[in-house]
mmCIF file of C-alpha atoms and ligand atoms in Angstrom:
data_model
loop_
_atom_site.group_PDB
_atom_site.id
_atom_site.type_symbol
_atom_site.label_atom_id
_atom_site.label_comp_id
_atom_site.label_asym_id
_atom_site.label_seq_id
_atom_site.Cartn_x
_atom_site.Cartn_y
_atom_site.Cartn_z
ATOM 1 C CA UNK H 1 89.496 -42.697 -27.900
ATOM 2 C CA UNK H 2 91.022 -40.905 -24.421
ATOM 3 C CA UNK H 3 89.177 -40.004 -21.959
ATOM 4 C CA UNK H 4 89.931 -36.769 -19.800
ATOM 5 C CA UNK H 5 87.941 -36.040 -16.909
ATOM 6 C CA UNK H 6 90.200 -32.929 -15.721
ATOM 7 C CA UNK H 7 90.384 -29.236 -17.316
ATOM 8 C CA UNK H 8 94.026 -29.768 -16.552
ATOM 9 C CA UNK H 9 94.274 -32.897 -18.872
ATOM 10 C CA UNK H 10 91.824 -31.833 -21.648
ATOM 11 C CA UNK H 11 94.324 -29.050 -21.791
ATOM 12 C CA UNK H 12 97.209 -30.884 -22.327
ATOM 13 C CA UNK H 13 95.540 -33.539 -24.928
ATOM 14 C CA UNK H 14 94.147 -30.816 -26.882
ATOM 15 C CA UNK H 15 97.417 -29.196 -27.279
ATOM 16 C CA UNK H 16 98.770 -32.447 -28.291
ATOM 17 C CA UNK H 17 96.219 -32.393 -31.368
ATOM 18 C CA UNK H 18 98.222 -29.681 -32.705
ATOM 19 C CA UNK H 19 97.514 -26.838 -34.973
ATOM 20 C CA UNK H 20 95.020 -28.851 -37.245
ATOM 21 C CA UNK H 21 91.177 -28.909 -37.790
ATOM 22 C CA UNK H 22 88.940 -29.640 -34.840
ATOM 23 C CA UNK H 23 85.452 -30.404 -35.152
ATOM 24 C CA UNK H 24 83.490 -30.789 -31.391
ATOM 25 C CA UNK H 25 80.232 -31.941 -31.015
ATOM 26 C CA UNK H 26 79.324 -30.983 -26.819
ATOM 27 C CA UNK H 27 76.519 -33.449 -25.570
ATOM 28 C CA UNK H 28 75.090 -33.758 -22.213
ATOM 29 C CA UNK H 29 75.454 -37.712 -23.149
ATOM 30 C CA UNK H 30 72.318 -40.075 -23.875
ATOM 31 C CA UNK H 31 72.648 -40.319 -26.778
ATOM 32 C CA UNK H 32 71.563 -41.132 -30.314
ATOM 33 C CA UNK H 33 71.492 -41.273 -33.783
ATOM 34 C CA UNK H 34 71.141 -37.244 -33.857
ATOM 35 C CA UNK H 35 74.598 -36.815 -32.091
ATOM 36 C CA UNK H 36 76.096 -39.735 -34.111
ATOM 37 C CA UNK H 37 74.924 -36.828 -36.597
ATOM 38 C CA UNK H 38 76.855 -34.494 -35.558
ATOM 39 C CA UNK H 39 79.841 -36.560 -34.878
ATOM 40 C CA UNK H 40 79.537 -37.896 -38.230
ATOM 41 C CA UNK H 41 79.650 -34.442 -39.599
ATOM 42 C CA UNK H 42 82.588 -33.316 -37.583
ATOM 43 C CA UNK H 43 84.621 -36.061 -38.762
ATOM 44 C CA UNK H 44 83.835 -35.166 -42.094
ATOM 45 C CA UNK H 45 85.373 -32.083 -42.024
ATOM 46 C CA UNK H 46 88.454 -32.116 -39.496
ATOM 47 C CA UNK H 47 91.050 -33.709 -38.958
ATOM 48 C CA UNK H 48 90.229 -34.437 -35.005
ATOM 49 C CA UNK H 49 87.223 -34.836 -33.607
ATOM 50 C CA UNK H 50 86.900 -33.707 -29.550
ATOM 51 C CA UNK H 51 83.361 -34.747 -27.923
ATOM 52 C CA UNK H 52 82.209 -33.614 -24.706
ATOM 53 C CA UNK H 53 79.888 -35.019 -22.389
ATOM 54 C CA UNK H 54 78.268 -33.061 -19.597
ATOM 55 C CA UNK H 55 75.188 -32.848 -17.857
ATOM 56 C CA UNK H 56 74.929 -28.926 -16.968
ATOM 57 C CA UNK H 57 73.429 -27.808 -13.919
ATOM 58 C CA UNK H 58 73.409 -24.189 -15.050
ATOM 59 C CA UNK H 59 71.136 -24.493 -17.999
ATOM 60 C CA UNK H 60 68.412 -26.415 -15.917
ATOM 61 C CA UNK H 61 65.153 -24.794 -13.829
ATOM 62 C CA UNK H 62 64.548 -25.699 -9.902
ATOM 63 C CA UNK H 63 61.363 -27.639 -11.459
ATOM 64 C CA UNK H 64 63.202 -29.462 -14.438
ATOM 65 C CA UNK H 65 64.713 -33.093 -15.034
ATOM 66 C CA UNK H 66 68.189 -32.477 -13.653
ATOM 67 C CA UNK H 67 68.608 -35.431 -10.954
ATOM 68 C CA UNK H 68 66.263 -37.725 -13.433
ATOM 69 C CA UNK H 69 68.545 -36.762 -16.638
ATOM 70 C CA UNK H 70 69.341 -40.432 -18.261
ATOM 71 C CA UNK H 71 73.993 -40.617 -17.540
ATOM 72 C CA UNK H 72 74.339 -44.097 -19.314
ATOM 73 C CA UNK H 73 77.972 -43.124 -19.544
ATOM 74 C CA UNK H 74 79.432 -46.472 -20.797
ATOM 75 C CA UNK H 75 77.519 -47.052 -23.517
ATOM 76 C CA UNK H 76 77.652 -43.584 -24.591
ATOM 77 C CA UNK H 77 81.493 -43.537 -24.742
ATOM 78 C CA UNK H 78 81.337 -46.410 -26.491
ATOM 79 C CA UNK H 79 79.268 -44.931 -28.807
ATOM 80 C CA UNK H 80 81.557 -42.314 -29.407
ATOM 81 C CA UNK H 81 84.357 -44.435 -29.475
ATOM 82 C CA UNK H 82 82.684 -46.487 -32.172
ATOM 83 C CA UNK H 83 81.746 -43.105 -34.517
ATOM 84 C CA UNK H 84 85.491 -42.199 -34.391
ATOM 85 C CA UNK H 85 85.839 -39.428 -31.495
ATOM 86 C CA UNK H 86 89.556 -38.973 -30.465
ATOM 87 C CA UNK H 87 89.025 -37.178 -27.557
ATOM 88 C CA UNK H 88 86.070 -37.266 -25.189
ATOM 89 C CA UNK H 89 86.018 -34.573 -22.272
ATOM 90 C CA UNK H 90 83.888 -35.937 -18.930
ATOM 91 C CA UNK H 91 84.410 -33.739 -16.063
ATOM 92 C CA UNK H 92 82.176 -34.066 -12.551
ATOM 93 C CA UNK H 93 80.061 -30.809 -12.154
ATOM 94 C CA UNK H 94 82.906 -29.780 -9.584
ATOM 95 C CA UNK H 95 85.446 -29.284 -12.326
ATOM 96 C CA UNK H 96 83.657 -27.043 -14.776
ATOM 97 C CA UNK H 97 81.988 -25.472 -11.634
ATOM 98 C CA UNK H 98 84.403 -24.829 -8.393
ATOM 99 C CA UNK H 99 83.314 -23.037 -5.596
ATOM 100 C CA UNK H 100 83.339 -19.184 -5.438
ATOM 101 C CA UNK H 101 82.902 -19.965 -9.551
ATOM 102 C CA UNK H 102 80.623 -16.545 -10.038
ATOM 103 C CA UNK H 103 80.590 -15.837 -13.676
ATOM 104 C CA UNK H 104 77.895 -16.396 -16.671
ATOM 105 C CA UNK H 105 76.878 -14.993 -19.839
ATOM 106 C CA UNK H 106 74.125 -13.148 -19.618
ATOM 107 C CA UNK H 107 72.090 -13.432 -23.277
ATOM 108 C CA UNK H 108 69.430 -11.299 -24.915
ATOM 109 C CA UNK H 109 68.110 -10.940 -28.417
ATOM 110 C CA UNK H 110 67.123 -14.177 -29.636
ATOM 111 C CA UNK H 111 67.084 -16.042 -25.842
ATOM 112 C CA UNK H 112 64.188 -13.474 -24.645
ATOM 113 C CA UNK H 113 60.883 -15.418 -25.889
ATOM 114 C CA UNK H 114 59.898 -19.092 -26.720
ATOM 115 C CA UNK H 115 62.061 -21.642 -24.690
ATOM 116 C CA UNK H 116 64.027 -18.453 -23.103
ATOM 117 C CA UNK H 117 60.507 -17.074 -21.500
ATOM 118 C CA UNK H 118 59.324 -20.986 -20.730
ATOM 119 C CA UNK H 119 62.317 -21.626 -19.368
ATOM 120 C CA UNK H 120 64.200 -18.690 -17.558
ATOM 121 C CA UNK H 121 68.589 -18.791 -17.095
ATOM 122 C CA UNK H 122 68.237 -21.781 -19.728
ATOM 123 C CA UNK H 123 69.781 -20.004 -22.575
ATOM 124 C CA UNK H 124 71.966 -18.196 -19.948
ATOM 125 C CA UNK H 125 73.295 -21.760 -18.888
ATOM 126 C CA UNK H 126 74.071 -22.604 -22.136
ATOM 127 C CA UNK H 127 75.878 -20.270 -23.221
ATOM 128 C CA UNK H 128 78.100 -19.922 -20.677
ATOM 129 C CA UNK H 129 78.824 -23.622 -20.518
ATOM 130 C CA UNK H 130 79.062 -23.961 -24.441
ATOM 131 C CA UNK H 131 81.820 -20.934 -24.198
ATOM 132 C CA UNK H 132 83.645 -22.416 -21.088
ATOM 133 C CA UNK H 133 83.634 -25.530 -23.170
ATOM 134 C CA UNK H 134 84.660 -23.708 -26.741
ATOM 135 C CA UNK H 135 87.268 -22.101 -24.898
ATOM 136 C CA UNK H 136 88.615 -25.504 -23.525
ATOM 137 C CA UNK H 137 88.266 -27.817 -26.361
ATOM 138 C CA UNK H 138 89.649 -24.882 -28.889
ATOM 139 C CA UNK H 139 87.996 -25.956 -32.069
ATOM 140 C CA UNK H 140 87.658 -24.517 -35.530
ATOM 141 C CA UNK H 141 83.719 -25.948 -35.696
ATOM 142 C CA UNK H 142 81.410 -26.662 -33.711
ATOM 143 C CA UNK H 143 78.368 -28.810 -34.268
ATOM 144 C CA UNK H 144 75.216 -28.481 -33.359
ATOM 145 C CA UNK H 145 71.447 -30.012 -34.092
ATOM 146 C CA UNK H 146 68.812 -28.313 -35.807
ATOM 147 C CA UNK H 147 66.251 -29.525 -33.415
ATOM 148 C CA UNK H 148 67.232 -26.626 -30.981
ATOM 149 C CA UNK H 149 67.070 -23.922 -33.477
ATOM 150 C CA UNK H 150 66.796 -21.330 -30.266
ATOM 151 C CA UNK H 151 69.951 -23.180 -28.858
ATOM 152 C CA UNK H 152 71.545 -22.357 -32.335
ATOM 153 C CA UNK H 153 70.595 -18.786 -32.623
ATOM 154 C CA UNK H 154 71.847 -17.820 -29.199
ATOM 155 C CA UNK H 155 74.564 -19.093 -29.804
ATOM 156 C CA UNK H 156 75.667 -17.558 -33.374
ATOM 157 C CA UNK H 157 74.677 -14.041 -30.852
ATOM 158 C CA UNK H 158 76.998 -14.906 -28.522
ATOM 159 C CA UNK H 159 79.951 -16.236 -30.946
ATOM 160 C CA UNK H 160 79.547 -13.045 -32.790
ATOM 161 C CA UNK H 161 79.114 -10.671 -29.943
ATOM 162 C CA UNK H 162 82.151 -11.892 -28.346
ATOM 163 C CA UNK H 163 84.297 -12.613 -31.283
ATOM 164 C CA UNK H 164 84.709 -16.077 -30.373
ATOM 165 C CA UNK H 165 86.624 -17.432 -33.306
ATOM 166 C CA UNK H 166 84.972 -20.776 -34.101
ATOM 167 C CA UNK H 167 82.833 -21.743 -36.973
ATOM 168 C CA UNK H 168 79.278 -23.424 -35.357
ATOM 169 C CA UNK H 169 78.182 -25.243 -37.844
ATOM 170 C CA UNK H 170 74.103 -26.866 -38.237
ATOM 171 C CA UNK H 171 73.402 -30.423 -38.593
ATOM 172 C CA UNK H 172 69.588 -31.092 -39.332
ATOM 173 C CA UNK H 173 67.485 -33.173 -37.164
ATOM 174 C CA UNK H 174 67.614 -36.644 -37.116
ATOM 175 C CA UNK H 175 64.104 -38.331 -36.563
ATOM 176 C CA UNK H 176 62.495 -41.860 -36.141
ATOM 177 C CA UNK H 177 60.367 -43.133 -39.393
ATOM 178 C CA UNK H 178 57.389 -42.154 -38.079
ATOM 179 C CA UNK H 179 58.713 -38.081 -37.929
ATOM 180 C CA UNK H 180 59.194 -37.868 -33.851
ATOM 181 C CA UNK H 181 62.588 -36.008 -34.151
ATOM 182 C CA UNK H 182 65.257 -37.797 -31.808
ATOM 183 C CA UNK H 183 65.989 -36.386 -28.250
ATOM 184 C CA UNK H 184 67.016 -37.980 -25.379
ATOM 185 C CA UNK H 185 64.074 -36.701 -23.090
ATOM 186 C CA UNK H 186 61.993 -39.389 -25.834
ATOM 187 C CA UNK H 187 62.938 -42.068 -23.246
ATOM 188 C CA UNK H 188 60.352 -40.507 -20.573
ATOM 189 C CA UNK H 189 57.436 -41.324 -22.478
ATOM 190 C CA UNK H 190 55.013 -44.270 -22.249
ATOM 191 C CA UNK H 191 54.183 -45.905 -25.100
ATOM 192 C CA UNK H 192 50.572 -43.688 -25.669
ATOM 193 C CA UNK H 193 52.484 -40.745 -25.704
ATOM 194 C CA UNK H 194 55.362 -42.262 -27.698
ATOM 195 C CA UNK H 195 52.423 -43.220 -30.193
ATOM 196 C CA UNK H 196 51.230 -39.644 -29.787
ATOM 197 C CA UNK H 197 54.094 -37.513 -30.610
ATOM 198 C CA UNK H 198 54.539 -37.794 -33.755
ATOM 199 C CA UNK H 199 51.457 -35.367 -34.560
ATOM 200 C CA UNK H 200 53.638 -32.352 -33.869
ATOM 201 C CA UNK H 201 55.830 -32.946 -36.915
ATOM 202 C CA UNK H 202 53.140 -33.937 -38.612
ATOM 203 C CA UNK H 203 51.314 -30.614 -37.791
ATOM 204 C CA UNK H 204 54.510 -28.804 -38.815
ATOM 205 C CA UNK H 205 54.293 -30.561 -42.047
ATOM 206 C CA UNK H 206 50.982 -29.920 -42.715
ATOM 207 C CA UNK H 207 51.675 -25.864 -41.945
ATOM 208 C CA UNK H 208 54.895 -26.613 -44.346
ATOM 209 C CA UNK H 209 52.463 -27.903 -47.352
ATOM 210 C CA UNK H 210 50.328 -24.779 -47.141
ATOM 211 C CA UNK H 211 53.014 -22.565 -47.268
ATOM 212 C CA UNK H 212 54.270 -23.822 -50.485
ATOM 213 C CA UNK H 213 51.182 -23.448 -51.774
ATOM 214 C CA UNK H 214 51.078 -19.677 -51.081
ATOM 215 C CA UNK H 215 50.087 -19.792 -47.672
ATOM 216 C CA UNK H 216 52.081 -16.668 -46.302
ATOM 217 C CA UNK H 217 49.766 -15.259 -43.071
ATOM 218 C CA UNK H 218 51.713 -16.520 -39.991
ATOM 219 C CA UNK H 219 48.353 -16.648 -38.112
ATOM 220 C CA UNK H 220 47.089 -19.199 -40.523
ATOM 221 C CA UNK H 221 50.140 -21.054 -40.512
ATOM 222 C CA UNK H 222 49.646 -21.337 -36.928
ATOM 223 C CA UNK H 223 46.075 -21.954 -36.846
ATOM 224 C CA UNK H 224 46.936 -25.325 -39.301
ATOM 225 C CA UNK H 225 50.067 -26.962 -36.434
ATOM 226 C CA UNK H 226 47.159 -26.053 -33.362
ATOM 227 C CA UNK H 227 44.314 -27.801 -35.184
ATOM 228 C CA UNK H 228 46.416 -30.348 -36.273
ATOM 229 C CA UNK H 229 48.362 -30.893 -32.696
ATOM 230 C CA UNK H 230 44.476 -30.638 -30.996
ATOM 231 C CA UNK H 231 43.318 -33.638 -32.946
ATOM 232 C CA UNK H 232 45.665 -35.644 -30.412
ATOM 233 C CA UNK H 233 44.384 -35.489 -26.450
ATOM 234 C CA UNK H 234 47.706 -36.912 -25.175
ATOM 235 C CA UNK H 235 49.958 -33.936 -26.284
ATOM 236 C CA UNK H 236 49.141 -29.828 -25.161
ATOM 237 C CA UNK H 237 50.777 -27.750 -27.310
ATOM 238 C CA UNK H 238 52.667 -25.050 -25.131
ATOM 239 C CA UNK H 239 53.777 -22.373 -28.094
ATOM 240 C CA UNK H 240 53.586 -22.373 -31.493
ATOM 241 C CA UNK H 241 55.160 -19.233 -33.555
ATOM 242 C CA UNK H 242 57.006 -18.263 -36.788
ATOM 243 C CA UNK H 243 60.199 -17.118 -36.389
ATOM 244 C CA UNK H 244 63.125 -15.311 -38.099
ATOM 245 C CA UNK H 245 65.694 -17.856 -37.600
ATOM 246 C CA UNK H 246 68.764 -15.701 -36.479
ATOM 247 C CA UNK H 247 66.575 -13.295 -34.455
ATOM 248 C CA UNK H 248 63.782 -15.460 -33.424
ATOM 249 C CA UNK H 249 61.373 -12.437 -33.667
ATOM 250 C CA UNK H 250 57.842 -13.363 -34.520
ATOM 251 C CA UNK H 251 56.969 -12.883 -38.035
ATOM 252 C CA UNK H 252 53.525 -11.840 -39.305
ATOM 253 C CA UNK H 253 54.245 -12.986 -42.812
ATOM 254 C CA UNK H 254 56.299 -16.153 -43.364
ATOM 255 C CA UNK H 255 59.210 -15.508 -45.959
ATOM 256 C CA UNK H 256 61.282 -18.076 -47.395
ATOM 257 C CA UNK H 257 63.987 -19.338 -44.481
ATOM 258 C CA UNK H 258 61.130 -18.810 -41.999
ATOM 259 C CA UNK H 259 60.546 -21.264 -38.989
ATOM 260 C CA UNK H 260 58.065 -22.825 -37.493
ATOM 261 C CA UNK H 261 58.746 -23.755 -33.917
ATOM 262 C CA UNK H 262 57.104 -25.368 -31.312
ATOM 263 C CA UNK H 263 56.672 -26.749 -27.657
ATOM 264 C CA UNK H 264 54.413 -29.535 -26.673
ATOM 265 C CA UNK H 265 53.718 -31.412 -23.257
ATOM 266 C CA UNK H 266 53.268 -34.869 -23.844
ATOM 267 C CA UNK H 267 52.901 -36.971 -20.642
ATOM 268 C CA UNK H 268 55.937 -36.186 -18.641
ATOM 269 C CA UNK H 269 58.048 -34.725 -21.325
ATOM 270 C CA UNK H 270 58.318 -31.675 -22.978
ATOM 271 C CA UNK H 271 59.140 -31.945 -26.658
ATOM 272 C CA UNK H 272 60.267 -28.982 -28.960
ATOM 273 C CA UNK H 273 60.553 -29.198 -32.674
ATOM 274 C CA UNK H 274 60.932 -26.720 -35.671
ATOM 275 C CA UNK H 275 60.688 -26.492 -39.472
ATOM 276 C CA UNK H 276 62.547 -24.489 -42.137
ATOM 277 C CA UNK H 277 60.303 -22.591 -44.637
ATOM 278 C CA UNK H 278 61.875 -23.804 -47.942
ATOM 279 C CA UNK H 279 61.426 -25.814 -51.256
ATOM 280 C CA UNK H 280 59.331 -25.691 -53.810
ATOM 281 C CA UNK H 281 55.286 -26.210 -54.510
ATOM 282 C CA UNK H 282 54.252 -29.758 -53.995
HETATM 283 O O1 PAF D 1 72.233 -29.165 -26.738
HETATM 284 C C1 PAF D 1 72.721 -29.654 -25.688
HETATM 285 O O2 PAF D 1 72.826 -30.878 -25.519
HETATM 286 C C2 PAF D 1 73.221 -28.718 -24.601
HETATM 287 O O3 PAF D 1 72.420 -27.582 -24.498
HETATM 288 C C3 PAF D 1 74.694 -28.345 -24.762
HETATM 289 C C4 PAF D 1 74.936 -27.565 -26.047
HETATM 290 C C5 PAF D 1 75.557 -29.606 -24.754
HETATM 291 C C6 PAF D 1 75.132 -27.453 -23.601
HETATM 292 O O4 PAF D 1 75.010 -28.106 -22.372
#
């Protein structure tokens, strides 16, 4: 695997991969077995497989975990390394963001509630790193996790609105065996709240039982994740709702495809996780 810290190089090197498939999988590192996921996926379908790496200032709030963000850099390349990524782009914030740089991508539709009204510019950072990066890296898909199901829908807006032409591509969410679905913000919490978290996907799993057994009333589906999230003092539930998964409107009745998403607090980290309304009674 190269690495390329430059815009200049990753330019060249891409070009060098020639006219055949590229799957990339864009990180801001730390990771685990959920971007192994992804890279895993990518590889399965392209020829090359381009990873990124970078910590993005512009998708981060004055009062979030920027500075404390876990960079374990050397492990994570060799991670990637290890999972068969040809190419991994690293650039310091400097490169990606010179001065006078004075452009973003400004998103609406399914960025305006949930983690978009929690977190304000997040969605706006994203997507206008994840198309400075698509642009750069020149794929034909691009993987990302289920986990961040908002994440996902933005961008499908955005790759559609501006005719980007790459395929983005959904890998589902990897989790530990006790259900706690794998992020790298895990690794701020104690072992109480690590004991604790799992109760949100077991909440959503509880709300996913009743609604294959008829369960359709969004408010009751609701009702069942907060009872079930309240039984556990360590974690405060910040919003639970039942989307439409391309739009992210709310739903009042939960169709098939539906998802349930949430946000908890749990000690010093903020979790998120989501469920797909599907399957069969049982
Ligand atoms: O999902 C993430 O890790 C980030 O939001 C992404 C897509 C790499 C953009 O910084």
């Amino acid at each position: 695997m190269e690495t390329v810290e430059t815009v200049a190089a990753l330019r060249e090197r891409r070009r060098a991969l020639g006219t055949a498939d590229v799957g990339v999988v864009l990180t801001m590192g730390a990771l685990h077995r959920g971007h192994l996921a992804l890279v895993e996926a990518a590889r399965a379908e392209n020829r090359h497989v381009v990873a990124t790496i970078f910590v993005n200032p512009l998708q981060f709030g004055p009062r979030e975990d920027l500075a404390r963000y876990p960079r374990p850099f050397a492990r994570d390349a060799a991670l990637l390394a290890a999972a068969g990524v040809d190419l991994l782009f690293h650039p310091p914030v400097e490169e990606l963001y010179p001065p006078g740089f004075a452009t973003a991508i400004e998103v609406g539709g399914p960025a305006a509630r949930l983690e978009g009204a929690a977190r304000p510019g997040h969605f706006r950072g994203v997507a206008t790193v994840v198309a400075k990066l698509l642009s750069l890296t020149s794929p034909t898909r691009a993987y990302f996790g289920q986990k961040d199901a908002q994440q996902i829908a933005v961008l499908r807006r955005m790759v559609a609105d501006l005719d980007l032409p790459f395929e983005l591509r959904t890998v589902p969410t990897v989790r530990e065996p006790d259900g706690l679905a794998l992020s790298s913000r895990n690794a701020y919490l104690g072992p109480a709240e690590r004991a604790a978290a799992p109760a949100l996907y077991r909440a959503l799993r509880a709300a996913a039982r009743a609604w294959r057994a008829d369960t359709r009333d969004a408010a009751a589906l609701r009702r069942i994740v907060r009872d079930t999230v309240a039984a556990e003092p360590l974690l405060t539930l910040e919003y639970i709702d039942i989307v439409d998964p391309l739009t992210f409107a709310a739903l009042e009745e939960a169709g098939a495809g539906a998802l349930i998403v949430l946000a908890a607090r749990c000690g010093p980290a903020r979790l998120i996780d989501n469920i797909v309304l599907e399957g069969a009674a049982g």
